[in-house]
XYZ file of C-alpha atoms in Angstrom:
182
model
C 0.059 0.092 -0.104
C 0.938 3.693 -0.207
C 1.594 6.571 2.105
C -1.316 7.419 4.175
C -2.985 4.198 3.920
C -5.407 3.409 6.812
C -5.266 -0.538 6.011
C -2.790 -2.188 8.877
C -0.372 -4.481 7.240
C -1.129 -8.206 7.147
C 0.311 -10.078 10.251
C 3.216 -12.092 9.228
C 2.680 -15.927 8.469
C 2.875 -17.970 11.497
C 6.212 -19.482 11.456
C 4.531 -23.339 11.068
C 2.059 -22.144 8.687
C 3.473 -23.818 5.667
C 4.489 -26.862 7.425
C 0.743 -27.053 9.003
C -0.569 -26.598 5.266
C 1.622 -29.311 3.965
C 0.758 -31.719 6.641
C -2.879 -31.144 5.934
C -2.389 -31.701 2.545
C -0.583 -35.089 3.150
C -3.510 -36.033 5.494
C -6.037 -35.421 2.774
C -3.794 -37.305 0.133
C -3.643 -40.375 2.836
C -7.609 -40.245 3.291
C -8.284 -39.785 -0.341
C -5.928 -42.656 -1.049
C -7.451 -44.903 1.547
C -10.886 -44.278 -0.094
C -9.702 -44.403 -3.414
C -7.570 -47.615 -2.870
C -10.796 -49.143 -1.573
C -12.682 -47.620 -4.358
C -10.052 -49.292 -6.769
C -10.377 -52.643 -5.216
C -14.547 -52.280 -5.718
C -13.891 -51.137 -9.298
C -11.442 -54.072 -10.155
C -13.751 -56.642 -8.233
C -17.104 -55.591 -9.786
C -15.377 -55.400 -13.262
C -13.801 -58.902 -13.234
C -17.169 -60.168 -11.704
C -19.311 -58.594 -14.277
C -16.679 -59.575 -16.991
C -16.610 -63.010 -16.352
C -20.339 -63.720 -15.137
C -21.998 -61.999 -17.996
C -21.967 -61.568 -21.886
C -21.219 -57.626 -21.391
C -18.391 -56.573 -23.540
C -15.173 -55.350 -21.847
C -15.762 -51.674 -21.862
C -19.379 -52.105 -20.797
C -18.429 -54.162 -17.883
C -15.790 -51.472 -16.773
C -18.721 -48.768 -16.904
C -20.999 -50.721 -14.752
C -17.671 -51.308 -12.310
C -16.866 -47.663 -12.401
C -20.445 -46.512 -11.428
C -20.396 -48.926 -8.613
C -17.085 -47.461 -7.565
C -18.486 -43.973 -7.805
C -21.283 -44.629 -5.382
C -18.883 -46.334 -3.102
C -16.268 -43.386 -3.252
C -19.094 -40.481 -2.981
C -19.910 -42.091 0.468
C -16.433 -42.459 1.457
C -15.266 -39.118 0.691
C -18.244 -37.253 1.968
C -18.365 -39.221 5.093
C -14.478 -39.857 5.622
C -12.040 -37.828 3.532
C -14.174 -34.626 3.419
C -16.667 -34.968 6.240
C -15.281 -31.467 7.750
C -15.875 -29.861 4.405
C -18.889 -27.373 3.643
C -22.113 -29.298 3.635
C -24.416 -26.652 2.860
C -24.816 -27.207 -0.683
C -25.603 -30.751 -0.857
C -27.381 -30.776 -4.264
C -24.426 -28.907 -5.881
C -21.994 -31.000 -4.318
C -23.610 -34.323 -5.326
C -24.068 -32.618 -9.137
C -20.735 -31.538 -9.332
C -19.436 -34.802 -8.000
C -21.342 -36.688 -10.845
C -20.228 -34.275 -13.368
C -16.493 -34.678 -12.616
C -16.810 -38.604 -11.780
C -18.445 -38.960 -15.553
C -15.515 -37.029 -16.666
C -13.104 -39.320 -14.866
C -15.238 -42.613 -16.232
C -14.629 -41.202 -19.848
C -10.832 -40.863 -19.021
C -10.849 -44.250 -17.218
C -12.683 -46.199 -19.932
C -11.385 -44.305 -22.729
C -7.930 -45.771 -22.153
C -9.374 -49.177 -21.885
C -11.397 -48.785 -24.992
C -8.310 -47.579 -26.587
C -6.321 -50.661 -25.736
C -9.178 -52.942 -26.412
C -10.412 -51.702 -29.909
C -7.503 -49.799 -30.911
C -4.760 -52.122 -30.268
C -6.645 -55.430 -30.007
C -5.509 -55.693 -26.340
C -8.350 -57.915 -24.676
C -6.946 -60.858 -22.764
C -8.093 -60.730 -19.156
C -4.645 -59.710 -17.986
C -4.559 -57.094 -20.721
C -7.845 -55.506 -19.894
C -7.032 -55.425 -16.102
C -3.653 -53.712 -16.828
C -5.522 -51.052 -18.805
C -8.527 -50.689 -16.494
C -5.893 -49.873 -13.825
C -3.975 -47.584 -15.873
C -7.225 -45.748 -16.817
C -8.501 -45.805 -12.871
C -4.907 -44.062 -12.284
C -5.295 -41.263 -14.968
C -9.022 -40.702 -13.682
C -8.060 -40.636 -10.111
C -5.541 -37.899 -10.920
C -8.295 -35.817 -12.417
C -10.870 -36.755 -9.653
C -8.438 -35.657 -6.789
C -8.028 -32.203 -8.358
C -11.411 -31.667 -9.257
C -13.070 -33.028 -5.975
C -10.756 -31.079 -3.958
C -10.946 -27.912 -5.910
C -14.899 -27.943 -6.932
C -16.836 -30.618 -5.108
C -15.594 -30.647 -1.182
C -14.720 -27.057 -0.924
C -12.831 -26.092 2.099
C -14.461 -23.773 4.775
C -12.332 -20.913 5.498
C -10.130 -21.318 8.671
C -10.888 -19.659 11.789
C -7.864 -17.567 11.654
C -8.681 -16.335 8.174
C -12.232 -15.403 9.331
C -11.083 -13.679 12.560
C -8.656 -11.694 10.195
C -11.533 -10.677 8.086
C -13.620 -9.687 10.799
C -10.818 -7.575 12.584
C -10.276 -5.811 9.050
C -13.684 -5.119 8.855
C -13.949 -3.836 12.159
C -11.023 -1.617 11.854
C -12.555 -0.216 8.237
C -15.982 0.229 9.294
C -16.612 4.034 10.312
C -19.837 3.027 11.780
C -18.631 0.040 13.894
C -18.454 0.377 17.418
C -15.208 0.292 18.828
C -14.165 -3.175 20.509
C -14.276 -3.363 24.271
C -11.436 -1.817 25.696
C -10.599 0.016 22.351
C -10.939 3.772 21.638
C -11.218 5.243 18.170
């Protein structure tokens, strides 16, 4: 800010703030990985069960398995990984989750489709390898989109307190805080 500014400078970041953010991200990745890992198992188990017990083509069996895993993952993410996140807009959350899950489904099954119909790699082992590779690529997209758009973080208490302090300081009609004079 320039000279004569009445806005106080932002307080310096706490010494461990970066460490706390990294630790929080690590916890989030571990929780996402736990739910996602269980979802991968559900996806692969359903895929192989449907593929070997029905006459569905490989990509259709994969789509069925992906849909089952999407439902499983939503429950795990909402009630475990992101249980502390904003819950005020559940309809919007579910709509965005489904939208990004469908994009992930296309990524995941696009890899399998390309391997199966583009290259003719259709043995059970090849199908599982490309299904797993597709899950991995889809997971990278899903992690970014879910944490950025679906399960939005609530503002931290420190950020809220700084904003309230700033507004209190800047508001010409605000009553002075107890113990403070203007």
